[in-house]
Amino acid sequence: MEQLLPSLDRQLRILVAVSGGADSMCLLELLRRSDLDIAISVAHVNFHLRGEESNADEAFVREWAASHSIECHVMEADTVAYAKSNSLSIEMAAREIRYNWFNALKKNHSYDFIAVAHHANDNAETLLLNLVRGAGIDGIGGMKEIDSARSLIRPLLGSSRQEIENFLSKNAIPYRTDHTNLESDFARNRIRNQVVPQLEKINPSVVQVLNRDMKYFAAASSILEELAQQKRVLLCNGQLNSEVPLIRDIKSTIARAYILKMLKPHHQFHISVEQLLKEKEHAYWLHQFLKECRFNSAQTDDLAGSLGNDTLKRIVSPTHTAVKERGYIKVYCNSILALEPSMVIENLDKPFEARSACGVLVRLEMLPAGSVDKVPVGETDIRLVADADQLLFPLVLRPLQAGDRFSPFGMPGVKKLNDYLSDIKLDNILKGNVQVLCDSSKKDSPGNVVCMPGLQISNRYRVTDKSRMCLVVTLR
């Protein structure tokens, strides 16, 4: 115990998580009887999962705390409702409820540590559970006796369940028995009641062996993480500017400017496929880089399997999107996927401004042809100018649609907008964000497409020496 707690010139305040079961009562008594200069308080959650038994557990903990003059915090939770509203299993819901509450108590009452009663058997069960679920090397390093980041201590982690029960019996310490632990409805209970006993038939010391191995796994994980940090610096480019090859290799000046403006706020990092494939274990490193963006192993394996071909590949996590195209894996925040609804512009008696869902401002204004060049342009603004004399209101600013066509500025004939965007090597992730400005002169494209703001004006609406009024379209 002494090794877990720091030496301070004051009394340590410890919040002890107590269910009333054997493990937590053992922990509680060990801390209460300790010669260390500590003050303990009890935290008990009534999850209301076992009817009157849950209430009896709460009463037992309250009575014990009162009889020993120890402060007792109790929380009542509707675990089933919480699990349903948050799309969680009952196990995960209970975990979230208790740790969220423990952390709140720690903050509000200035506790130094939260003590929980995980022991060696719990640790071994967690290892087996994580192996079955495919947690990777990080998930098989086991729990730590002290988790400094969460101010969490596990004083019993080096003790087995049998040692705990022996201590309780020897000292006549009362505790409650949760009979659902004997059932195998939950995954952990199946591991505890069915898998571990079978492994103990092979090796009676399997719990101790697994706990020892977890220390080695944790050490290996730490070494790999240090190496992963070096690989991140080597392979993952978090910069997005006109000098990086990803942008520099795009021939179209306007496409480079447009991509930088649209992607930079959402860009996480990008990886050269060529450089990645030079790594012997490139699939492993790709998984290490992407798991931090909440991509799962099936997704990263799928992406890694496509590295040797030129096919477009896209995977999406709850927070990020990764796209493999044109020799790069590009990772963006999911804010890049946001789409703006269509907007009708009845007139431009005054300038019109709309900020797109991905954060870029589109500004439309009417100016006399002779004054356009006098209006200052921001350093990163992208400005297009069209012949306003040709416009028929209302205008519509809308997302790109399949089949849209137009006549590109300075070019004969008609081209699909999607083909035009591919020709200028616009990122595929951006095609869904491209907006099209149309007027009412025709029902469908190509005749009514005025421009794609920030990219190109239709040749039909080009400015000539006969133009009197101009439509200035600015992306900023």
Tab-separated table of C-alpha atoms in Angstrom:
chain	number	residue	atom	x	y	z
A	1	MET	CA	0.000	0.000	0.000
A	2	GLU	CA	2.801	2.412	0.914
A	3	GLN	CA	4.289	2.073	-2.588
A	4	LEU	CA	1.062	3.281	-4.204
A	5	LEU	CA	0.561	6.480	-2.275
A	6	PRO	CA	2.765	9.570	-2.351
A	7	SER	CA	4.320	11.021	0.779
A	8	LEU	CA	2.669	14.324	1.570
A	9	ASP	CA	2.845	16.707	4.512
A	10	ARG	CA	-0.889	16.290	5.041
A	11	GLN	CA	-3.455	13.566	5.403
A	12	LEU	CA	-4.486	11.829	2.168
A	13	ARG	CA	-8.209	11.742	1.351
A	14	ILE	CA	-9.334	8.536	-0.369
A	15	LEU	CA	-12.754	7.739	-1.823
A	16	VAL	CA	-13.370	3.978	-1.661
A	17	ALA	CA	-15.772	2.390	-4.160
A	18	VAL	CA	-17.805	-0.106	-2.143
A	19	SER	CA	-20.456	-2.466	-3.508
A	20	GLY	CA	-20.740	-4.412	-0.262
A	21	GLY	CA	-19.252	-7.527	-1.870
A	22	ALA	CA	-16.232	-9.469	-0.657
A	23	ASP	CA	-13.624	-7.573	-2.698
A	24	SER	CA	-14.695	-4.051	-1.771
A	25	MET	CA	-15.220	-4.938	1.909
A	26	CYS	CA	-11.716	-6.377	2.021
A	27	LEU	CA	-10.320	-3.191	0.502
A	28	LEU	CA	-12.347	-1.030	2.872
A	29	GLU	CA	-11.129	-2.886	5.961
A	30	LEU	CA	-7.496	-2.871	4.831
A	31	LEU	CA	-7.615	0.893	4.308
A	32	ARG	CA	-9.469	1.462	7.591
A	33	ARG	CA	-6.915	-0.576	9.533
A	34	SER	CA	-3.899	0.916	7.747
A	35	ASP	CA	-1.259	2.801	9.726
A	36	LEU	CA	-0.977	5.310	6.881
A	37	ASP	CA	-2.144	8.868	7.442
A	38	ILE	CA	-5.297	8.613	5.346
A	39	ALA	CA	-8.948	9.575	5.677
A	40	ILE	CA	-11.440	7.385	3.840
A	41	SER	CA	-14.974	7.920	2.594
A	42	VAL	CA	-17.300	5.397	0.999
A	43	ALA	CA	-19.076	5.633	-2.383
A	44	HIS	CA	-21.857	3.158	-3.196
A	45	VAL	CA	-24.019	2.987	-6.337
A	46	ASN	CA	-27.421	1.312	-6.205
A	47	PHE	CA	-27.867	0.247	-9.842
A	48	HIS	CA	-31.380	-1.142	-9.156
A	49	LEU	CA	-30.639	-4.255	-11.199
A	50	ARG	CA	-31.455	-6.902	-8.571
A	51	GLY	CA	-34.610	-5.621	-6.923
A	52	GLU	CA	-34.603	-5.890	-3.132
A	53	GLU	CA	-31.098	-7.342	-3.146
A	54	SER	CA	-29.786	-4.039	-4.521
A	55	ASN	CA	-31.589	-2.136	-1.771
A	56	ALA	CA	-30.238	-4.574	0.837
A	57	ASP	CA	-26.682	-3.955	-0.459
A	58	GLU	CA	-27.194	-0.215	-0.068
A	59	ALA	CA	-28.561	-0.631	3.469
A	60	PHE	CA	-25.615	-2.870	4.398
A	61	VAL	CA	-23.037	-0.320	3.185
A	62	ARG	CA	-24.833	2.577	4.872
A	63	GLU	CA	-24.999	0.677	8.167
A	64	TRP	CA	-21.329	-0.322	8.042
A	65	ALA	CA	-20.233	3.258	7.333
A	66	ALA	CA	-22.420	4.655	10.119
A	67	SER	CA	-21.132	2.115	12.628
A	68	HIS	CA	-17.551	3.154	11.850
A	69	SER	CA	-18.296	6.898	11.661
A	70	ILE	CA	-17.199	7.054	8.015
A	71	GLU	CA	-18.773	9.397	5.480
A	72	CYS	CA	-20.934	7.501	2.960
A	73	HIS	CA	-22.007	8.789	-0.458
A	74	VAL	CA	-24.844	6.894	-2.141
A	75	MET	CA	-26.158	7.268	-5.669
A	76	GLU	CA	-29.278	5.640	-7.087
A	77	ALA	CA	-29.247	4.959	-10.832
A	78	ASP	CA	-31.748	3.711	-13.384
A	79	THR	CA	-29.151	1.629	-15.167
A	80	VAL	CA	-31.533	0.038	-17.672
A	81	ALA	CA	-32.843	3.430	-18.826
A	82	TYR	CA	-29.302	4.835	-19.059
A	83	ALA	CA	-28.148	1.861	-21.124
A	84	LYS	CA	-31.082	2.233	-23.496
A	85	SER	CA	-30.747	5.992	-23.985
A	86	ASN	CA	-26.998	5.720	-24.616
A	87	SER	CA	-27.080	2.491	-26.693
A	88	LEU	CA	-24.879	0.648	-24.208
A	89	SER	CA	-24.840	-2.806	-22.691
A	90	ILE	CA	-25.898	-3.015	-19.045
A	91	GLU	CA	-22.267	-3.710	-18.103
A	92	MET	CA	-20.936	-0.639	-19.928
A	93	ALA	CA	-23.781	1.545	-18.665
A	94	ALA	CA	-23.027	0.596	-15.054
A	95	ARG	CA	-19.331	1.310	-15.628
A	96	GLU	CA	-20.024	4.751	-17.078
A	97	ILE	CA	-22.471	5.637	-14.323
A	98	ARG	CA	-20.151	4.733	-11.464
A	99	TYR	CA	-16.959	6.250	-12.844
A	100	ASN	CA	-18.652	9.473	-13.907
A	101	TRP	CA	-20.050	9.773	-10.396
A	102	PHE	CA	-16.783	8.826	-8.688
A	103	ASN	CA	-14.950	11.500	-10.694
A	104	ALA	CA	-17.578	14.097	-9.803
A	105	LEU	CA	-17.273	13.210	-6.108
A	106	LYS	CA	-13.493	13.429	-6.291
A	107	LYS	CA	-13.677	16.894	-7.819
A	108	ASN	CA	-16.428	18.249	-5.571
A	109	HIS	CA	-14.995	16.873	-2.302
A	110	SER	CA	-11.270	17.221	-3.086
A	111	TYR	CA	-10.350	13.558	-2.722
A	112	ASP	CA	-6.795	12.666	-3.650
A	113	PHE	CA	-7.547	9.175	-4.950
A	114	ILE	CA	-10.367	6.834	-5.869
A	115	ALA	CA	-9.706	3.303	-4.599
A	116	VAL	CA	-11.324	0.354	-6.390
A	117	ALA	CA	-11.170	-3.337	-5.457
A	118	HIS	CA	-9.904	-4.933	-8.661
A	119	HIS	CA	-7.739	-7.965	-7.890
A	120	ALA	CA	-5.561	-10.476	-9.749
A	121	ASN	CA	-8.501	-12.601	-10.924
A	122	ASP	CA	-10.252	-9.495	-12.304
A	123	ASN	CA	-7.071	-8.619	-14.164
A	124	ALA	CA	-6.773	-12.097	-15.689
A	125	GLU	CA	-10.451	-12.081	-16.683
A	126	THR	CA	-10.006	-8.677	-18.342
A	127	LEU	CA	-7.052	-9.999	-20.341
A	128	LEU	CA	-9.062	-12.978	-21.607
A	129	LEU	CA	-12.054	-10.775	-22.392
A	130	ASN	CA	-9.918	-8.296	-24.333
A	131	LEU	CA	-8.233	-11.087	-26.277
A	132	VAL	CA	-11.627	-12.418	-27.356
A	133	ARG	CA	-12.798	-8.934	-28.342
A	134	GLY	CA	-9.616	-8.160	-30.290
A	135	ALA	CA	-8.270	-5.297	-28.197
A	136	GLY	CA	-4.700	-5.542	-29.527
A	137	ILE	CA	-1.522	-5.230	-27.485
A	138	ASP	CA	-2.788	-2.154	-25.610
A	139	GLY	CA	-5.713	-4.180	-24.301
A	140	ILE	CA	-3.640	-7.062	-22.971
A	141	GLY	CA	-1.279	-5.022	-20.805
A	142	GLY	CA	-3.681	-5.361	-17.915
A	143	MET	CA	-4.770	-2.894	-15.261
A	144	LYS	CA	-2.274	-0.819	-13.288
A	145	GLU	CA	-2.049	-0.567	-9.519
A	146	ILE	CA	-2.022	3.189	-9.880
A	147	ASP	CA	-3.556	5.115	-12.757
A	148	SER	CA	-2.172	8.600	-12.241
A	149	ALA	CA	-4.165	10.138	-15.080
A	150	ARG	CA	-7.426	9.235	-13.323
A	151	SER	CA	-6.096	9.330	-9.730
A	152	LEU	CA	-7.214	5.705	-9.445
A	153	ILE	CA	-5.546	3.118	-7.172
A	154	ARG	CA	-6.047	-0.646	-7.062
A	155	PRO	CA	-4.400	-1.849	-3.825
A	156	LEU	CA	-5.685	-5.432	-4.241
A	157	LEU	CA	-4.379	-5.994	-7.771
A	158	GLY	CA	-1.612	-8.273	-6.543
A	159	SER	CA	-4.002	-10.420	-4.479
A	160	SER	CA	-6.093	-13.352	-5.674
A	161	ARG	CA	-9.767	-13.876	-4.969
A	162	GLN	CA	-8.861	-16.773	-2.666
A	163	GLU	CA	-6.504	-14.593	-0.625
A	164	ILE	CA	-9.237	-11.988	-0.249
A	165	GLU	CA	-11.772	-14.551	0.934
A	166	ASN	CA	-9.226	-15.975	3.395
A	167	PHE	CA	-8.649	-12.509	4.877
A	168	LEU	CA	-12.381	-11.908	5.279
A	169	SER	CA	-12.899	-15.282	6.926
A	170	LYS	CA	-9.941	-14.931	9.298
A	171	ASN	CA	-11.087	-11.486	10.452
A	172	ALA	CA	-14.836	-12.256	10.492
A	173	ILE	CA	-15.575	-9.358	8.156
A	174	PRO	CA	-19.157	-9.384	6.852
A	175	TYR	CA	-19.971	-8.884	3.160
A	176	ARG	CA	-22.817	-9.278	0.711
A	177	THR	CA	-22.931	-11.938	-2.011
A	178	ASP	CA	-24.140	-10.945	-5.460
A	179	HIS	CA	-25.747	-14.149	-6.709
A	180	THR	CA	-25.756	-12.867	-10.313
A	181	ASN	CA	-21.967	-13.334	-10.301
A	182	LEU	CA	-22.657	-17.064	-10.257
A	183	GLU	CA	-24.743	-16.777	-13.411
A	184	SER	CA	-23.215	-16.623	-16.883
A	185	ASP	CA	-25.470	-14.075	-18.534
A	186	PHE	CA	-22.683	-11.525	-18.980
A	187	ALA	CA	-19.445	-12.041	-20.906
A	188	ARG	CA	-17.233	-11.464	-17.872
A	189	ASN	CA	-19.224	-13.965	-15.799
A	190	ARG	CA	-18.797	-16.583	-18.507
A	191	ILE	CA	-15.047	-15.997	-18.452
A	192	ARG	CA	-15.023	-16.207	-14.644
A	193	ASN	CA	-17.320	-19.193	-14.197
A	194	GLN	CA	-16.530	-21.294	-17.257
A	195	VAL	CA	-13.277	-20.335	-18.978
A	196	VAL	CA	-10.929	-19.733	-16.035
A	197	PRO	CA	-11.837	-23.021	-14.280
A	198	GLN	CA	-10.996	-24.911	-17.470
A	199	LEU	CA	-7.660	-23.102	-17.772
A	200	GLU	CA	-6.896	-23.888	-14.126
A	201	LYS	CA	-7.234	-27.583	-14.965
A	202	ILE	CA	-4.348	-27.095	-17.408
A	203	ASN	CA	-2.348	-24.857	-15.072
A	204	PRO	CA	-3.587	-24.272	-11.495
A	205	SER	CA	-1.489	-21.072	-11.391
A	206	VAL	CA	-2.999	-19.609	-14.558
A	207	VAL	CA	-4.179	-16.402	-12.816
A	208	GLN	CA	-0.682	-15.685	-11.497
A	209	VAL	CA	0.879	-16.582	-14.870
A	210	LEU	CA	-1.474	-14.267	-16.776
A	211	ASN	CA	-0.825	-11.406	-14.344
A	212	ARG	CA	2.928	-11.880	-14.765
A	213	ASP	CA	2.624	-11.970	-18.555
A	214	MET	CA	0.517	-8.814	-18.540
A	215	LYS	CA	3.442	-6.922	-17.050
A	216	TYR	CA	5.556	-8.056	-20.002
A	217	PHE	CA	2.790	-7.111	-22.447
A	218	ALA	CA	2.552	-3.662	-20.843
A	219	ALA	CA	6.316	-3.197	-21.173
A	220	ALA	CA	6.217	-4.285	-24.826
A	221	SER	CA	3.326	-1.914	-25.463
A	222	SER	CA	5.288	0.972	-23.960
A	223	ILE	CA	8.305	0.194	-26.167
A	224	LEU	CA	6.112	-0.032	-29.274
A	225	GLU	CA	4.430	3.263	-28.451
A	226	GLU	CA	7.811	4.997	-28.315
A	227	LEU	CA	8.653	3.527	-31.724
A	228	ALA	CA	5.205	4.494	-33.027
A	229	GLN	CA	5.871	8.114	-32.062
A	230	GLN	CA	9.033	8.022	-34.177
A	231	LYS	CA	7.115	6.499	-37.091
A	232	ARG	CA	4.410	9.154	-36.800
A	233	VAL	CA	7.020	11.891	-37.204
A	234	LEU	CA	8.478	10.071	-40.206
A	235	LEU	CA	5.265	9.110	-42.028
A	236	CYS	CA	2.360	11.302	-40.876
A	237	ASN	CA	2.377	14.850	-42.232
A	238	GLY	CA	0.135	17.122	-40.196
A	239	GLN	CA	0.898	20.177	-42.334
A	240	LEU	CA	-1.261	21.298	-45.257
A	241	ASN	CA	0.173	24.139	-47.300
A	242	SER	CA	1.236	24.920	-50.836
A	243	GLU	CA	4.685	23.379	-50.267
A	244	VAL	CA	3.687	19.824	-49.349
A	245	PRO	CA	3.736	17.398	-52.320
A	246	LEU	CA	0.074	16.533	-51.779
A	247	ILE	CA	-0.860	20.099	-52.816
A	248	ARG	CA	2.194	21.076	-54.871
A	249	ASP	CA	1.668	18.262	-57.378
A	250	ILE	CA	-1.802	19.539	-58.358
A	251	LYS	CA	-1.330	21.464	-61.627
A	252	SER	CA	-4.358	23.742	-61.408
A	253	THR	CA	-3.591	26.930	-59.446
A	254	ILE	CA	-7.228	27.521	-58.577
A	255	ALA	CA	-7.681	23.893	-57.511
A	256	ARG	CA	-4.693	24.188	-55.164
A	257	ALA	CA	-6.129	27.332	-53.597
A	258	TYR	CA	-9.600	25.800	-53.316
A	259	ILE	CA	-8.343	22.557	-51.743
A	260	LEU	CA	-6.267	24.428	-49.180
A	261	LYS	CA	-9.160	26.671	-48.192
A	262	MET	CA	-11.681	23.856	-47.939
A	263	LEU	CA	-9.523	21.132	-46.403
A	264	LYS	CA	-7.123	22.910	-44.077
A	265	PRO	CA	-9.570	23.433	-41.166
A	266	HIS	CA	-10.486	19.747	-41.213
A	267	HIS	CA	-7.145	18.158	-42.118
A	268	GLN	CA	-5.699	15.835	-39.468
A	269	PHE	CA	-2.736	14.348	-41.306
A	270	HIS	CA	-1.837	12.572	-44.541
A	271	ILE	CA	0.496	9.681	-45.373
A	272	SER	CA	2.362	8.957	-48.583
A	273	VAL	CA	1.389	5.444	-49.667
A	274	GLU	CA	4.792	5.028	-51.332
A	275	GLN	CA	6.628	5.857	-48.097
A	276	LEU	CA	4.302	3.706	-45.998
A	277	LEU	CA	4.840	0.648	-48.206
A	278	LYS	CA	8.587	0.872	-47.586
A	279	GLU	CA	7.902	-0.119	-43.981
A	280	LYS	CA	8.126	-3.874	-43.374
A	281	GLU	CA	5.077	-3.835	-41.073
A	282	HIS	CA	3.187	-1.076	-42.854
A	283	ALA	CA	-0.251	-2.523	-42.002
A	284	TYR	CA	0.599	-2.476	-38.290
A	285	TRP	CA	1.801	1.117	-38.363
A	286	LEU	CA	-1.241	2.218	-40.328
A	287	HIS	CA	-3.448	0.646	-37.647
A	288	GLN	CA	-1.461	2.401	-34.900
A	289	PHE	CA	-1.865	5.783	-36.591
A	290	LEU	CA	-5.558	5.398	-37.351
A	291	LYS	CA	-6.788	3.807	-34.135
A	292	GLU	CA	-6.309	7.160	-32.388
A	293	CYS	CA	-8.971	8.498	-34.762
A	294	ARG	CA	-11.324	5.696	-33.638
A	295	PHE	CA	-10.990	3.488	-36.714
A	296	ASN	CA	-11.358	-0.193	-35.848
A	297	SER	CA	-8.998	-2.984	-36.908
A	298	ALA	CA	-11.360	-4.297	-39.615
A	299	GLN	CA	-11.358	-0.848	-41.263
A	300	THR	CA	-7.598	-0.376	-41.064
A	301	ASP	CA	-7.004	-3.910	-42.394
A	302	ASP	CA	-9.329	-3.144	-45.316
A	303	LEU	CA	-7.494	0.089	-46.044
A	304	ALA	CA	-4.091	-1.568	-45.753
A	305	GLY	CA	-5.203	-4.267	-48.195
A	306	SER	CA	-5.889	-1.615	-50.844
A	307	LEU	CA	-2.491	0.066	-50.703
A	308	GLY	CA	-1.118	-1.898	-53.653
A	309	ASN	CA	-3.765	-0.696	-56.120
A	310	ASP	CA	-5.124	2.618	-57.389
A	311	THR	CA	-8.724	2.152	-56.283
A	312	LEU	CA	-10.377	4.857	-54.228
A	313	LYS	CA	-10.981	3.724	-50.660
A	314	ARG	CA	-12.849	5.563	-47.918
A	315	ILE	CA	-13.447	4.573	-44.287
A	316	VAL	CA	-15.355	6.540	-41.669
A	317	SER	CA	-15.082	6.417	-37.871
A	318	PRO	CA	-17.331	8.247	-35.382
A	319	THR	CA	-14.934	11.208	-35.496
A	320	HIS	CA	-12.816	11.010	-38.663
A	321	THR	CA	-12.778	10.081	-42.339
A	322	ALA	CA	-9.791	8.508	-44.096
A	323	VAL	CA	-9.541	8.505	-47.888
A	324	LYS	CA	-6.944	6.695	-49.991
A	325	GLU	CA	-6.569	8.296	-53.417
A	326	ARG	CA	-3.841	9.438	-55.802
A	327	GLY	CA	-0.998	8.022	-53.726
A	328	TYR	CA	-2.021	9.369	-50.321
A	329	ILE	CA	-4.048	8.386	-47.295
A	330	LYS	CA	-5.726	11.563	-46.086
A	331	VAL	CA	-7.359	11.767	-42.677
A	332	TYR	CA	-9.915	14.474	-41.920
A	333	CYS	CA	-12.215	15.410	-39.076
A	334	ASN	CA	-15.801	14.465	-39.904
A	335	SER	CA	-16.731	18.156	-39.992
A	336	ILE	CA	-15.647	17.969	-43.655
A	337	LEU	CA	-18.707	15.788	-44.361
A	338	ALA	CA	-21.204	18.460	-43.332
A	339	LEU	CA	-23.514	19.579	-46.173
A	340	GLU	CA	-25.305	22.872	-46.628
A	341	PRO	CA	-28.953	22.864	-47.781
A	342	SER	CA	-30.005	24.705	-50.927
A	343	MET	CA	-30.556	28.469	-50.561
A	344	VAL	CA	-32.697	30.705	-52.764
A	345	ILE	CA	-31.447	34.264	-53.409
A	346	GLU	CA	-34.342	36.445	-54.573
A	347	ASN	CA	-32.195	39.484	-55.343
A	348	LEU	CA	-28.841	41.074	-54.652
A	349	ASP	CA	-29.932	44.569	-53.683
A	350	LYS	CA	-27.416	44.081	-50.885
A	351	PRO	CA	-24.567	41.551	-50.595
A	352	PHE	CA	-25.512	37.983	-49.715
A	353	GLU	CA	-23.374	35.930	-47.325
A	354	ALA	CA	-23.719	32.326	-46.205
A	355	ARG	CA	-21.299	30.249	-44.178
A	356	SER	CA	-21.215	26.667	-45.341
A	357	ALA	CA	-21.559	23.785	-42.898
A	358	CYS	CA	-17.823	23.086	-43.220
A	359	GLY	CA	-16.968	26.656	-42.231
A	360	VAL	CA	-16.271	28.542	-45.503
A	361	LEU	CA	-18.032	31.854	-46.217
A	362	VAL	CA	-19.604	32.466	-49.649
A	363	ARG	CA	-20.241	36.124	-50.488
A	364	LEU	CA	-22.227	37.348	-53.520
A	365	GLU	CA	-22.472	41.019	-54.469
A	366	MET	CA	-23.298	43.144	-57.506
A	367	LEU	CA	-20.761	45.727	-58.635
A	368	PRO	CA	-20.388	47.974	-61.680
A	369	ALA	CA	-17.936	46.412	-64.115
A	370	GLY	CA	-15.487	49.288	-63.754
A	371	SER	CA	-15.230	49.046	-59.961
A	372	VAL	CA	-14.560	45.319	-59.502
A	373	ASP	CA	-10.774	45.702	-59.558
A	374	LYS	CA	-10.955	48.440	-56.927
A	375	VAL	CA	-12.415	46.127	-54.288
A	376	PRO	CA	-9.616	44.631	-52.131
A	377	VAL	CA	-9.234	40.863	-52.044
A	378	GLY	CA	-8.172	39.033	-48.890
A	379	GLU	CA	-4.917	37.107	-48.988
A	380	THR	CA	-6.702	33.739	-48.899
A	381	ASP	CA	-9.921	34.825	-50.657
A	382	ILE	CA	-10.847	33.158	-53.937
A	383	ARG	CA	-12.827	35.481	-56.186
A	384	LEU	CA	-14.722	34.787	-59.386
A	385	VAL	CA	-16.489	37.398	-61.517
A	386	ALA	CA	-19.502	36.747	-63.783
A	387	ASP	CA	-21.566	38.883	-66.147
A	388	ALA	CA	-24.543	39.922	-64.016
A	389	ASP	CA	-26.423	41.228	-67.079
A	390	GLN	CA	-27.018	37.608	-68.089
A	391	LEU	CA	-28.557	36.563	-64.749
A	392	LEU	CA	-32.212	35.787	-64.247
A	393	PHE	CA	-33.308	35.833	-60.591
A	394	PRO	CA	-33.911	34.109	-58.279
A	395	LEU	CA	-30.521	32.454	-57.912
A	396	VAL	CA	-30.049	29.122	-56.156
A	397	LEU	CA	-26.942	28.107	-54.235
A	398	ARG	CA	-27.037	24.319	-53.815
A	399	PRO	CA	-24.832	21.228	-53.460
A	400	LEU	CA	-23.438	19.513	-56.545
A	401	GLN	CA	-25.898	17.014	-58.036
A	402	ALA	CA	-25.262	13.911	-60.119
A	403	GLY	CA	-25.513	14.777	-63.826
A	404	ASP	CA	-24.754	18.501	-63.412
A	405	ARG	CA	-23.090	19.940	-66.515
A	406	PHE	CA	-21.684	23.306	-67.579
A	407	SER	CA	-19.508	25.018	-70.162
A	408	PRO	CA	-16.136	25.679	-68.487
A	409	PHE	CA	-14.736	29.186	-68.823
A	410	GLY	CA	-12.718	29.583	-72.020
A	411	MET	CA	-13.549	26.104	-73.268
A	412	PRO	CA	-15.917	25.000	-76.037
A	413	GLY	CA	-18.605	22.413	-75.446
A	414	VAL	CA	-20.234	21.029	-72.329
A	415	LYS	CA	-18.685	18.973	-69.555
A	416	LYS	CA	-20.041	17.140	-66.548
A	417	LEU	CA	-19.113	19.000	-63.395
A	418	ASN	CA	-17.949	15.794	-61.775
A	419	ASP	CA	-15.603	15.083	-64.703
A	420	TYR	CA	-14.261	18.621	-64.544
A	421	LEU	CA	-13.517	18.227	-60.830
A	422	SER	CA	-11.713	14.946	-61.508
A	423	ASP	CA	-9.667	16.575	-64.254
A	424	ILE	CA	-8.375	19.271	-61.905
A	425	LYS	CA	-7.668	16.515	-59.326
A	426	LEU	CA	-10.039	17.820	-56.703
A	427	ASP	CA	-10.093	15.571	-53.638
A	428	ASN	CA	-12.993	13.155	-53.779
A	429	ILE	CA	-13.823	13.999	-50.167
A	430	LEU	CA	-14.497	17.574	-51.355
A	431	LYS	CA	-16.854	16.773	-54.199
A	432	GLY	CA	-19.732	16.448	-51.771
A	433	ASN	CA	-18.975	19.953	-50.476
A	434	VAL	CA	-18.813	21.682	-53.851
A	435	GLN	CA	-21.602	24.220	-54.227
A	436	VAL	CA	-23.200	25.227	-57.505
A	437	LEU	CA	-24.719	28.649	-58.175
A	438	CYS	CA	-27.579	28.564	-60.693
A	439	ASP	CA	-29.950	31.153	-62.064
A	440	SER	CA	-33.496	30.749	-63.398
A	441	SER	CA	-32.803	31.186	-67.100
A	442	LYS	CA	-33.077	27.466	-67.759
A	443	LYS	CA	-34.677	24.625	-65.842
A	444	ASP	CA	-31.618	22.355	-65.815
A	445	SER	CA	-27.870	22.491	-66.286
A	446	PRO	CA	-25.788	23.283	-68.277
A	447	GLY	CA	-27.732	26.405	-69.219
A	448	ASN	CA	-28.430	27.606	-65.668
A	449	VAL	CA	-25.077	26.920	-63.977
A	450	VAL	CA	-23.421	30.269	-63.288
A	451	CYS	CA	-20.395	28.962	-61.412
A	452	MET	CA	-18.948	26.710	-58.758
A	453	PRO	CA	-17.911	29.263	-56.103
A	454	GLY	CA	-14.169	29.246	-55.617
A	455	LEU	CA	-13.550	27.039	-58.661
A	456	GLN	CA	-14.887	28.060	-62.062
A	457	ILE	CA	-17.281	30.367	-63.944
A	458	SER	CA	-19.465	29.039	-66.743
A	459	ASN	CA	-18.374	30.290	-70.137
A	460	ARG	CA	-21.918	31.489	-70.781
A	461	TYR	CA	-21.598	34.014	-67.925
A	462	ARG	CA	-18.073	35.219	-68.671
A	463	VAL	CA	-17.405	38.928	-68.395
A	464	THR	CA	-16.957	40.784	-71.731
A	465	ASP	CA	-16.253	44.386	-72.670
A	466	LYS	CA	-20.024	44.787	-72.989
A	467	SER	CA	-20.707	43.787	-69.395
A	468	ARG	CA	-22.160	46.632	-67.313
A	469	MET	CA	-22.765	44.907	-63.980
A	470	CYS	CA	-20.761	42.077	-62.516
A	471	LEU	CA	-21.577	39.375	-60.008
A	472	VAL	CA	-18.600	38.985	-57.674
A	473	VAL	CA	-18.486	35.554	-55.995
A	474	THR	CA	-15.970	35.363	-53.149
A	475	LEU	CA	-14.960	32.379	-51.069
A	476	ARG	CA	-13.359	33.392	-47.769
